[in-house]
PDB file of C-alpha atoms in Angstrom:
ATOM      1  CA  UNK W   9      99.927  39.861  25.103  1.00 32.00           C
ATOM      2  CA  UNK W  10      99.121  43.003  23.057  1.00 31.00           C
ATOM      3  CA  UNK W  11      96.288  43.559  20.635  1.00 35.00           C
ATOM      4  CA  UNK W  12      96.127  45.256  17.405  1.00 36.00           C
ATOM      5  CA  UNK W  13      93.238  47.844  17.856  1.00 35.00           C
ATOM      6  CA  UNK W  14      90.795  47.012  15.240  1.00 43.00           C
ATOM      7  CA  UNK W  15      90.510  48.601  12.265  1.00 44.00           C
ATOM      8  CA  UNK W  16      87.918  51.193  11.588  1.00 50.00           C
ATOM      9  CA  UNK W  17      88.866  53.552   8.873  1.00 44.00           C
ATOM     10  CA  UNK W  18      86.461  55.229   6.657  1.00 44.00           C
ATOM     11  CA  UNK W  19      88.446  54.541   3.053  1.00 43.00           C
ATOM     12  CA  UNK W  20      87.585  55.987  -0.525  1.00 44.00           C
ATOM     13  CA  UNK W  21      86.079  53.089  -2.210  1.00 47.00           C
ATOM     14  CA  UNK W  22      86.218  52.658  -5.369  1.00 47.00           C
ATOM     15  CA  UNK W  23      83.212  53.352  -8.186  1.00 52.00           C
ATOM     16  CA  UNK W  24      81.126  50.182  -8.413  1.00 51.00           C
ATOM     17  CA  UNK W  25      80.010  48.654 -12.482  1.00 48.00           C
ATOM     18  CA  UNK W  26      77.972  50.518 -13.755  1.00 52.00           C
ATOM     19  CA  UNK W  27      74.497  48.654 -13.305  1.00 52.00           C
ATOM     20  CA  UNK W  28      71.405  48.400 -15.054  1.00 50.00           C
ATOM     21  CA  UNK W  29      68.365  50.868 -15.131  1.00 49.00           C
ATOM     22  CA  UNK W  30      65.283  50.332 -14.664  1.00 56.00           C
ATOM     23  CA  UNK W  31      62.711  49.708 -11.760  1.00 73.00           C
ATOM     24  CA  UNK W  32      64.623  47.499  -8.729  1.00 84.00           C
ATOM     25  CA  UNK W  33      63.060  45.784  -6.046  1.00 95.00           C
ATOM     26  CA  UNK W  34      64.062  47.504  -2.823  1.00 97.00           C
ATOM     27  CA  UNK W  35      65.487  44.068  -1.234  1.00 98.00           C
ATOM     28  CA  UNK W  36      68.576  42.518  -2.912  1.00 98.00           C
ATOM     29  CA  UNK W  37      70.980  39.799  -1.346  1.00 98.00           C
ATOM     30  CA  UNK W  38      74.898  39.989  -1.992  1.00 98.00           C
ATOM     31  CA  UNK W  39      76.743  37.085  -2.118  1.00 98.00           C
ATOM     32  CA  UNK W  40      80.355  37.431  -1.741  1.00 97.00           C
ATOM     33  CA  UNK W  41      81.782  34.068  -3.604  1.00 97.00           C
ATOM     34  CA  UNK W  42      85.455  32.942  -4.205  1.00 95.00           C
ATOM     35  CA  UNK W  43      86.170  29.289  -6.172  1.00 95.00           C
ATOM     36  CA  UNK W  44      83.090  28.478  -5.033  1.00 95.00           C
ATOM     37  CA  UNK W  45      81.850  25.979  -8.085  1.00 96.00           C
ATOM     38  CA  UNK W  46      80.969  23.630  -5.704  1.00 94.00           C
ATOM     39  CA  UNK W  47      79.598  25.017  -3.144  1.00 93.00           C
ATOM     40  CA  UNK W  48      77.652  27.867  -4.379  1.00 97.00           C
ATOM     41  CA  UNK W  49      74.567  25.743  -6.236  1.00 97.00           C
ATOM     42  CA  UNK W  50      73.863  24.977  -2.781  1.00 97.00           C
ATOM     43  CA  UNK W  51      73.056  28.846  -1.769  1.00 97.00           C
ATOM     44  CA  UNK W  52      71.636  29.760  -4.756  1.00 98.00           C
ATOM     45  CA  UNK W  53      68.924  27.106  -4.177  1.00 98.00           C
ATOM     46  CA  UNK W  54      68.635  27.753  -0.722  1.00 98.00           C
ATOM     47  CA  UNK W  55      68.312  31.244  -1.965  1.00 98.00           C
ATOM     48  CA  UNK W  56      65.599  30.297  -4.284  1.00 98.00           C
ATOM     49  CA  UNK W  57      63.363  28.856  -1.749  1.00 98.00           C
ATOM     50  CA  UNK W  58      62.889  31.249   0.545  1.00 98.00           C
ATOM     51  CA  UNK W  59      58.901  32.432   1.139  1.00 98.00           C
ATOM     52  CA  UNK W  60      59.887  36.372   0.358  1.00 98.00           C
ATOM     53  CA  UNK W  61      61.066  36.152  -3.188  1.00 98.00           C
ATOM     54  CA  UNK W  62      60.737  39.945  -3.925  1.00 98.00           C
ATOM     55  CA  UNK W  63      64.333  40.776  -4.371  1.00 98.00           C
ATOM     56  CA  UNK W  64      67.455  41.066  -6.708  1.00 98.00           C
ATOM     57  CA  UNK W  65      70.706  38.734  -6.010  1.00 98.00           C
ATOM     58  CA  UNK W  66      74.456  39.686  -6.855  1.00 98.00           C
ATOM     59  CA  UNK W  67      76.842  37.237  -7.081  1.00 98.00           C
ATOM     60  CA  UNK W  68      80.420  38.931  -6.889  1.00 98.00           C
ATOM     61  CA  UNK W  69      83.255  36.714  -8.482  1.00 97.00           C
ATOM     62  CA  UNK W  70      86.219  37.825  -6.326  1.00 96.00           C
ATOM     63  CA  UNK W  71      88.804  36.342  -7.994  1.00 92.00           C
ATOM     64  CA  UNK W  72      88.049  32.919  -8.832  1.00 95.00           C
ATOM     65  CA  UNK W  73      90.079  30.431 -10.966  1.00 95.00           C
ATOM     66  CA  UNK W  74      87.028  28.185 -11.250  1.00 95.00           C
ATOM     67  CA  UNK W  75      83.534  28.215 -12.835  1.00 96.00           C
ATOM     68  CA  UNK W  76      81.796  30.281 -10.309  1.00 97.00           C
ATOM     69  CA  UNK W  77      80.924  33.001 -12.328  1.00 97.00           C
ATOM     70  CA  UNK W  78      79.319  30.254 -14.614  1.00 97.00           C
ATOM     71  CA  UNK W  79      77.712  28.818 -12.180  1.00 98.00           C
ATOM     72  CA  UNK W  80      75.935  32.006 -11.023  1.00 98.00           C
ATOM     73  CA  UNK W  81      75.379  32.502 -14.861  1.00 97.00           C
ATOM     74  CA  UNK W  82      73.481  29.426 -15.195  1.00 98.00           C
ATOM     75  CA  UNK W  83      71.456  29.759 -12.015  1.00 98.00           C
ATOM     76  CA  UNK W  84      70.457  33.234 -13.514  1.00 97.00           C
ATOM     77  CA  UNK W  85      68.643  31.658 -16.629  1.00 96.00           C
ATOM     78  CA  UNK W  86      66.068  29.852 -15.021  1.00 96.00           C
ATOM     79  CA  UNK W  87      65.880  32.186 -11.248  1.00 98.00           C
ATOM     80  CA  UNK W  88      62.739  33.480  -9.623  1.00 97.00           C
ATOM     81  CA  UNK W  89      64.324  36.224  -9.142  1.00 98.00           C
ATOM     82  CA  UNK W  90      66.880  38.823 -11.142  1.00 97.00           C
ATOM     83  CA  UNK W  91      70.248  37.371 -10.729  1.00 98.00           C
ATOM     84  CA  UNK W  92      73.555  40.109 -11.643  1.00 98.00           C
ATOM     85  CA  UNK W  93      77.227  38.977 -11.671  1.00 98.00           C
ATOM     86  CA  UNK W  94      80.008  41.037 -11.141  1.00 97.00           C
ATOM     87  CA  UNK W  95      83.580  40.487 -10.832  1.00 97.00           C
ATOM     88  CA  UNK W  96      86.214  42.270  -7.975  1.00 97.00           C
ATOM     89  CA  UNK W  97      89.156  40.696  -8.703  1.00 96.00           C
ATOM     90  CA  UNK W  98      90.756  41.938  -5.208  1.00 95.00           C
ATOM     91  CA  UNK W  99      90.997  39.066  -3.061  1.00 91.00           C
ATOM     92  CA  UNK W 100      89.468  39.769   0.366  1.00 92.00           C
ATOM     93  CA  UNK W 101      85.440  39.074   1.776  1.00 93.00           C
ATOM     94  CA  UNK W 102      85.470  43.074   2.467  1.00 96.00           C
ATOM     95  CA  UNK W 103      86.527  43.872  -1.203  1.00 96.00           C
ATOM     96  CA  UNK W 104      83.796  41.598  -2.598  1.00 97.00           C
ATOM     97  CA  UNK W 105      81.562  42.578  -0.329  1.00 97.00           C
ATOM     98  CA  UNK W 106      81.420  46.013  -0.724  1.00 98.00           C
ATOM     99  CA  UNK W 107      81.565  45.887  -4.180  1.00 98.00           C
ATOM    100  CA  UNK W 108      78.338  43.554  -4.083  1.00 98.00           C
ATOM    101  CA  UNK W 109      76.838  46.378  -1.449  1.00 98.00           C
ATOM    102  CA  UNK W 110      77.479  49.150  -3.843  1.00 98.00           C
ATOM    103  CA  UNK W 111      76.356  47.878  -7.013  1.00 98.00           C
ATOM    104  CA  UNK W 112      73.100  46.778  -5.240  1.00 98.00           C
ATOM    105  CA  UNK W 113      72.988  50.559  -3.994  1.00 98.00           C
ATOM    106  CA  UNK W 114      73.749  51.946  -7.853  1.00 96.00           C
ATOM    107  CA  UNK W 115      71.090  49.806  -9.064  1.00 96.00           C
ATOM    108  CA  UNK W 116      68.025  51.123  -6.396  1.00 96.00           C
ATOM    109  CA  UNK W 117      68.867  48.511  -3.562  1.00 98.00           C
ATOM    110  CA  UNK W 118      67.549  50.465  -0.550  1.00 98.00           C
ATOM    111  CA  UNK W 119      67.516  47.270   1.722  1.00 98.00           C
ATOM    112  CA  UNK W 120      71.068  45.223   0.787  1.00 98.00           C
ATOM    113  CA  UNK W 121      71.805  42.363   2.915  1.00 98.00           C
ATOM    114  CA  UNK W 122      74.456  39.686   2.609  1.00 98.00           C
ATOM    115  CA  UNK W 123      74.994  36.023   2.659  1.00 97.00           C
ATOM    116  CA  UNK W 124      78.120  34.170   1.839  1.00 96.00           C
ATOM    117  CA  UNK W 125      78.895  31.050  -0.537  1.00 95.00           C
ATOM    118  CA  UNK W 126      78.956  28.569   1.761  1.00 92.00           C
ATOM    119  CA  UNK W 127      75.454  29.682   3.885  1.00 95.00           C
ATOM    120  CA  UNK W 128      72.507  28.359   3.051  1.00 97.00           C
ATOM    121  CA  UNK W 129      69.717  30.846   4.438  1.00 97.00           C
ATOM    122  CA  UNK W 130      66.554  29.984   6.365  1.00 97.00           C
ATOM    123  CA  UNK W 131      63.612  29.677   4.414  1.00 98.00           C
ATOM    124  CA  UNK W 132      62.096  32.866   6.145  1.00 98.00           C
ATOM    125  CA  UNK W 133      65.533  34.621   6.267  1.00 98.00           C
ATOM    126  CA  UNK W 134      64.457  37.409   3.251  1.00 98.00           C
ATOM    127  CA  UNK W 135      60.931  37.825   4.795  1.00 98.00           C
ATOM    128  CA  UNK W 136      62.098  38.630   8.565  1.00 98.00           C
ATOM    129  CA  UNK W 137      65.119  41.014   7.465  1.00 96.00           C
ATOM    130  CA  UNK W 138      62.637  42.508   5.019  1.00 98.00           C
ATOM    131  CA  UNK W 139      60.194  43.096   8.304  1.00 98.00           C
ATOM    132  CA  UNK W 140      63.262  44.237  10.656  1.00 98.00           C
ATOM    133  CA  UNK W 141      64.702  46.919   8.925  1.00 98.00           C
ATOM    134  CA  UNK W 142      61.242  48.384   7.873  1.00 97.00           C
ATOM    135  CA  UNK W 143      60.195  48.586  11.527  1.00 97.00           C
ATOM    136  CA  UNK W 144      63.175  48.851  13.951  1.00 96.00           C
ATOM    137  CA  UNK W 145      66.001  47.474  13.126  1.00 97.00           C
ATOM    138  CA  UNK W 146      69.019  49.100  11.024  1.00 97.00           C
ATOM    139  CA  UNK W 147      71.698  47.168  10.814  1.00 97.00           C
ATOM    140  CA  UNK W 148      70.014  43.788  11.349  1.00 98.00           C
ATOM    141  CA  UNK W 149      72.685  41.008  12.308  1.00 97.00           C
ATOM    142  CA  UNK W 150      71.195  37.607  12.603  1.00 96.00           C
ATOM    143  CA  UNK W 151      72.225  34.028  14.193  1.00 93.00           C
ATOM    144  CA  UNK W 152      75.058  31.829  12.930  1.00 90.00           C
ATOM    145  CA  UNK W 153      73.911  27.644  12.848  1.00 87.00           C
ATOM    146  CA  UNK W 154      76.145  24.830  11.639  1.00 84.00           C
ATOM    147  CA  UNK W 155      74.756  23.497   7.811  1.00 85.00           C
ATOM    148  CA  UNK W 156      72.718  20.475   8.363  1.00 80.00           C
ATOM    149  CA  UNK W 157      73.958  18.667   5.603  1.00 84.00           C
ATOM    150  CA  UNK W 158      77.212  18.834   6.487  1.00 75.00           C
ATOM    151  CA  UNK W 159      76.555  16.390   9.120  1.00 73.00           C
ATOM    152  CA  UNK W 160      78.520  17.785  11.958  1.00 68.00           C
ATOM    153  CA  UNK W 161      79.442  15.279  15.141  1.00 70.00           C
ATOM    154  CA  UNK W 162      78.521  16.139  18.477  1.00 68.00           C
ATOM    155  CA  UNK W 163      81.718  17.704  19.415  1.00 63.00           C
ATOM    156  CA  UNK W 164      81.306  20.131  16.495  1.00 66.00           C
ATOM    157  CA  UNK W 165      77.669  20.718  17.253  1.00 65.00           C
ATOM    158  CA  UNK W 166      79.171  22.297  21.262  1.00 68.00           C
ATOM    159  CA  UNK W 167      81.612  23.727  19.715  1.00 67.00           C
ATOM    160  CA  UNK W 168      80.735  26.419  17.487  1.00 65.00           C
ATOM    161  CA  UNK W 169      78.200  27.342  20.022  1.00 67.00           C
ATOM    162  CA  UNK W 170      80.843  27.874  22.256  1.00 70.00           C
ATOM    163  CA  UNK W 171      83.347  29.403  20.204  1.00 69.00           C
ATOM    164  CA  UNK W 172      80.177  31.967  19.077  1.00 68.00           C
ATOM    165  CA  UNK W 173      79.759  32.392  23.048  1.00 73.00           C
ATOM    166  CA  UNK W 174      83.168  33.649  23.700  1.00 72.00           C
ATOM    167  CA  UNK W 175      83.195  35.642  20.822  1.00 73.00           C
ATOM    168  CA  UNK W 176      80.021  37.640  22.112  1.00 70.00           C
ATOM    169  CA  UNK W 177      81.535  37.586  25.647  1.00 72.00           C
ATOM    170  CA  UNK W 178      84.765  39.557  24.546  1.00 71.00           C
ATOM    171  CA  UNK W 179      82.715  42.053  21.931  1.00 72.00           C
ATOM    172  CA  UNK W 180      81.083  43.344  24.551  1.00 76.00           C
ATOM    173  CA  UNK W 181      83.774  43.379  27.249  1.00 77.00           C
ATOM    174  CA  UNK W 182      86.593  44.954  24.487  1.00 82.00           C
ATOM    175  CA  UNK W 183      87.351  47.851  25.715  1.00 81.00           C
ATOM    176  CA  UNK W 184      87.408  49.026  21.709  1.00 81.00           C
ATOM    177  CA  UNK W 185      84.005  48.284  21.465  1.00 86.00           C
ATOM    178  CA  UNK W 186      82.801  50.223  23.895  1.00 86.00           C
ATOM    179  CA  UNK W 187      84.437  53.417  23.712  1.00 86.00           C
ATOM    180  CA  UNK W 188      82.490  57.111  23.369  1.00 89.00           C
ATOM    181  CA  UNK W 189      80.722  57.604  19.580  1.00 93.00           C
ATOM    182  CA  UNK W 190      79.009  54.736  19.467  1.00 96.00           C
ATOM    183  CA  UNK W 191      75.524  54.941  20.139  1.00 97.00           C
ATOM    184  CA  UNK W 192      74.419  51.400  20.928  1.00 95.00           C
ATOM    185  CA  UNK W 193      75.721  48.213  22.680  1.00 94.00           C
ATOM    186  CA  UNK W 194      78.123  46.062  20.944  1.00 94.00           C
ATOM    187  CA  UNK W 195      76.496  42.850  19.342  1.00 93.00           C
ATOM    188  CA  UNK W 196      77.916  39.966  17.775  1.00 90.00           C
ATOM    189  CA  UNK W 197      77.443  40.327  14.160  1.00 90.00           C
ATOM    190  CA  UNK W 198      78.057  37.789  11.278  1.00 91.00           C
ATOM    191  CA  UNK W 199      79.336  38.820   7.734  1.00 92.00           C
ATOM    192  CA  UNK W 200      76.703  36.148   6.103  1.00 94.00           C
ATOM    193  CA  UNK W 201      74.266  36.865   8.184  1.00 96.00           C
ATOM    194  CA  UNK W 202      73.627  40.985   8.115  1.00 97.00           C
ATOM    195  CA  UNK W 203      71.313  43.355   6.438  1.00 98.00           C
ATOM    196  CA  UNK W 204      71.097  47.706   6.260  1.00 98.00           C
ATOM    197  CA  UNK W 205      69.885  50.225   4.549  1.00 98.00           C
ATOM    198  CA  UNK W 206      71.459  51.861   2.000  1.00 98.00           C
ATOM    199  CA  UNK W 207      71.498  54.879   3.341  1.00 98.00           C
ATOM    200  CA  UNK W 208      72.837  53.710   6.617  1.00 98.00           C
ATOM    201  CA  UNK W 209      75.344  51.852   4.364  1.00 98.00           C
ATOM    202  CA  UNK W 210      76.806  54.886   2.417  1.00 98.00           C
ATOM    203  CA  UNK W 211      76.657  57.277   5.454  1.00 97.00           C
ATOM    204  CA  UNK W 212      78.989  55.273   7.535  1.00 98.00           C
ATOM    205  CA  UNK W 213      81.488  53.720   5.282  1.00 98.00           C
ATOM    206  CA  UNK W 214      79.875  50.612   4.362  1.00 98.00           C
ATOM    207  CA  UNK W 215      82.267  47.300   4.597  1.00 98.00           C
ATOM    208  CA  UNK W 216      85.936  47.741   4.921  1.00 97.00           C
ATOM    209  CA  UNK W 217      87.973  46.741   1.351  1.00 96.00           C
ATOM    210  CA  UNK W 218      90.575  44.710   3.494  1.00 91.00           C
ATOM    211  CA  UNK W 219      92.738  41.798   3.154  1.00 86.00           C
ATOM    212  CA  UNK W 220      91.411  38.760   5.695  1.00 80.00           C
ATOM    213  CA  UNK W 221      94.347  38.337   7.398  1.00 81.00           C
ATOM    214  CA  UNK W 222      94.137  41.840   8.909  1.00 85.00           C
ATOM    215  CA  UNK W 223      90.478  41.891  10.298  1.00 83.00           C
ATOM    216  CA  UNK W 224      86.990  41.026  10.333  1.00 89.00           C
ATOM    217  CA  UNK W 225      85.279  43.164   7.689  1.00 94.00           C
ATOM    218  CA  UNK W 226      81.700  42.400   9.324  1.00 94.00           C
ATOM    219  CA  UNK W 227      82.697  43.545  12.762  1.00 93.00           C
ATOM    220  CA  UNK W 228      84.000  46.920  11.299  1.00 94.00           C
ATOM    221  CA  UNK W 229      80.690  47.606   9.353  1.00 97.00           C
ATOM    222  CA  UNK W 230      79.127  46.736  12.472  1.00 97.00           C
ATOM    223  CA  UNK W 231      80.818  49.480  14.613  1.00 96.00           C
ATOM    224  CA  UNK W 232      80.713  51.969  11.603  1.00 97.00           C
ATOM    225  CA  UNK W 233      76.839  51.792  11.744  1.00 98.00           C
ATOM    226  CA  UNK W 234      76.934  52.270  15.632  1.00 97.00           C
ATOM    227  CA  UNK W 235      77.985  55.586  15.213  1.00 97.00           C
ATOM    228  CA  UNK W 236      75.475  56.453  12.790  1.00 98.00           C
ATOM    229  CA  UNK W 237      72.597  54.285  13.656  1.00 98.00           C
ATOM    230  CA  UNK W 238      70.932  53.657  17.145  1.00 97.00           C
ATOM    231  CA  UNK W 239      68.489  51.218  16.145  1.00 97.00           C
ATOM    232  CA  UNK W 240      71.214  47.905  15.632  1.00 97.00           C
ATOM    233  CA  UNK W 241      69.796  44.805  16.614  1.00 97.00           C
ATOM    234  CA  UNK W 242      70.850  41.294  16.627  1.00 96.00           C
ATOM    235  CA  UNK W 243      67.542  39.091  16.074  1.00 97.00           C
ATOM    236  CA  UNK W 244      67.916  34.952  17.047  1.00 94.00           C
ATOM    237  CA  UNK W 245      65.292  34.171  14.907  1.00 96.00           C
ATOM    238  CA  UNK W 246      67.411  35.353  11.505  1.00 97.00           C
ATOM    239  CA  UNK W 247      69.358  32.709  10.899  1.00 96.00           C
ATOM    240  CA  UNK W 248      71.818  31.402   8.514  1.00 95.00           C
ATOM    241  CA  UNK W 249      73.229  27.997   8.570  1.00 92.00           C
ATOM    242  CA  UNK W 250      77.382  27.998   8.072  1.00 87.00           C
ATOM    243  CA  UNK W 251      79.577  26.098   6.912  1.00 79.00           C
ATOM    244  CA  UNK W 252      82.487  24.157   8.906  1.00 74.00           C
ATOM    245  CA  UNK W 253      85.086  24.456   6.398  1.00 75.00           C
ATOM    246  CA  UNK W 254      87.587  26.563   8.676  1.00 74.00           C
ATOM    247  CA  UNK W 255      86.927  25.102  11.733  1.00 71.00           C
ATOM    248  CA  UNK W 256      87.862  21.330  10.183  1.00 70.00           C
ATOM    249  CA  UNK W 257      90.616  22.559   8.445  1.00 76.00           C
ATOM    250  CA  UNK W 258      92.404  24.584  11.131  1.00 74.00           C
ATOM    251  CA  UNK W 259      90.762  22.694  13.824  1.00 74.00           C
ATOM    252  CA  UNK W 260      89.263  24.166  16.852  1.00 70.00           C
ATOM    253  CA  UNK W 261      92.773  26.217  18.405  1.00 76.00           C
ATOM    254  CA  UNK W 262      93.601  27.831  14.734  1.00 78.00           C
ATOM    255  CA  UNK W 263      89.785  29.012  14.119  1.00 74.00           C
ATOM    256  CA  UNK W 264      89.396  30.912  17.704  1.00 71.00           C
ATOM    257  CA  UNK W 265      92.996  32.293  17.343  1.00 72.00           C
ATOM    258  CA  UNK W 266      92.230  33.494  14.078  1.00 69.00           C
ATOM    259  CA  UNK W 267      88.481  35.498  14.772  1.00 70.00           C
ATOM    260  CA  UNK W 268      90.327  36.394  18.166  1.00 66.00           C
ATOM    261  CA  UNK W 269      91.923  39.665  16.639  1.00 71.00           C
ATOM    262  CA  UNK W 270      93.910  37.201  13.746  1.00 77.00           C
ATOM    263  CA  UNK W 271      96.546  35.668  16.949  1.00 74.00           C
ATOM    264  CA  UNK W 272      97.134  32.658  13.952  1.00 76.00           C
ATOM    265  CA  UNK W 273      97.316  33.562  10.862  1.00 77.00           C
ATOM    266  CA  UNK W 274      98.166  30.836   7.894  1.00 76.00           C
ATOM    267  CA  UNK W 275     102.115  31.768   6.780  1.00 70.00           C
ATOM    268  CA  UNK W 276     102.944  30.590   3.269  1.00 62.00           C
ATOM    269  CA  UNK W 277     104.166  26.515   3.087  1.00 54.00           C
ATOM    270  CA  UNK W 278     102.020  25.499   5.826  1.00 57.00           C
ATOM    271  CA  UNK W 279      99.226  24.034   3.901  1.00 51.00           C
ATOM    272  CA  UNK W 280      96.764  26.314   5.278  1.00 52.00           C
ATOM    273  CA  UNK W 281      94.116  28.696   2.701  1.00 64.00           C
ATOM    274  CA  UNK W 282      93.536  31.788   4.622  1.00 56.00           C
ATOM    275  CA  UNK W 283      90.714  32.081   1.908  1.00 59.00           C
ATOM    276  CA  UNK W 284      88.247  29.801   3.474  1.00 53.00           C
ATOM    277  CA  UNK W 285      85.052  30.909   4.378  1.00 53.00           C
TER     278      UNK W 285
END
């Protein structure tokens, strides 16, 4: 069976909203967030209790036909910390992600991280980034956990485990991955669960403005930054607990086949939402 070689271009991106002046903090958290009404309060108070409160949050609206942005919106009014909304209406985690990245960056961000819509972040996850990539990390990539609340069975509780084994396993092993330029070992690196600096950010590319369906947008920024930065780390202790939504939808053959270079990918009529995340 033949694989696609990943996809690591360096593409123009385009100029980020204009944001506001003024002092920043130097910490700010992207959230990347697509019809995510429901889910998203959930974050956002997550967000709101962690023990480092010290930064900015952007919420980018990336296409929604719900009420995210007015969810974020009403979050904002009453938020312990500074709370901007923006809106890429390009469908695609990369798109909204590196929109979030670079408006962060416009607005003073030196130390933009990310979370998604569905994660809700460790209490200590903004105080141990914070601590990482002011000592020796840059990019920090942290652990992926299933949500608590989303009261996941035994079977689910082995699985992603596993299926987060394997993944590792074949990072390191592909021969992609470990070809001259890069200056580090491959680790396995989680779009919600990843923080840089902004200059480590601009210099190598940042996060790839590409559809799902033809790549992970995480594991690109991650090998971008290898060849600029030799001080990537994973750390266990970062964590971020994920949601299950792909995994019961698809079920456990679909979601490997899909992070396993996009082998199944949904085709229009067959009920699947290549969207979920």
């Amino acid at each position: 069976m033949t694989t696609r070689p990943p996809i690591d271009p360096t593409p123009e991106s385009p100029e980020p909203p204009e944001p506001p002046s003024g002092d920043a903090p130097a910490l700010w958290v992207v959230v990347p967030a697509r019809d995510e009404e429901t889910g998203l309060p959930a974050t956002l108070t997550a967000l709101a209790a962690q023990r480092d409160r010290d930064f900015a949050l952007v919420v980018v609206d990336n296409a929604s036909v719900d009420g995210t942005a007015d969810v974020a919106r009403r979050f904002a009014s009453a938020a312990p910390f500074p709370v901007h909304v923006v809106v890429e209406p390009e469908p695609g985690a990369g798109s909204a992600a590196d929109t979030g990245f670079r408006y962060a960056i416009g607005a003073g961000a030196r130390l933009p991280a990310r979370t998604d819509a569905d994660c809700l972040p460790a209490p200590d996850r903004t105080a141990r980034l914070r601590a990482r990539l002011t000592t020796d990390a840059d990019p920090v990539c942290g652990r992926s956990a299933p949500r608590r609340d989303e009261r996941s069975g035994p079977a689910e509780r082995r699985l992603l485990p596993m299926v987060l084994r394997i993944t590792a396993v074949y990072g390191r092993r592909r021969r992609a991955h470990r070809e001259s330029g890069y200056l580090t070992p491959y680790v396995l690196c989680h779009g919600h669960n990843i923080a840089l600096t902004a200059d480590l950010y601009v210099r190598c590319g940042g996060t790839p403005r590409i559809p799902l369906e033809e790549g992970d947008e995480d594991v690109i920024l991650l090998n971008r930054a290898r060849r600029h930065s030799t001080r990537v780390v994973r750390d266990e202790r970062l964590v971020a607990h994920n949601g299950l939504r792909r995994l019961r939808a698809w079920g456990a053959r679909r979601t490997l086949l899909w992070y396993w270079d996009r082998r199944y990918r949904p085709v229009p009529g067959d009920g699947m939402e290549v969207h979920i995340r």
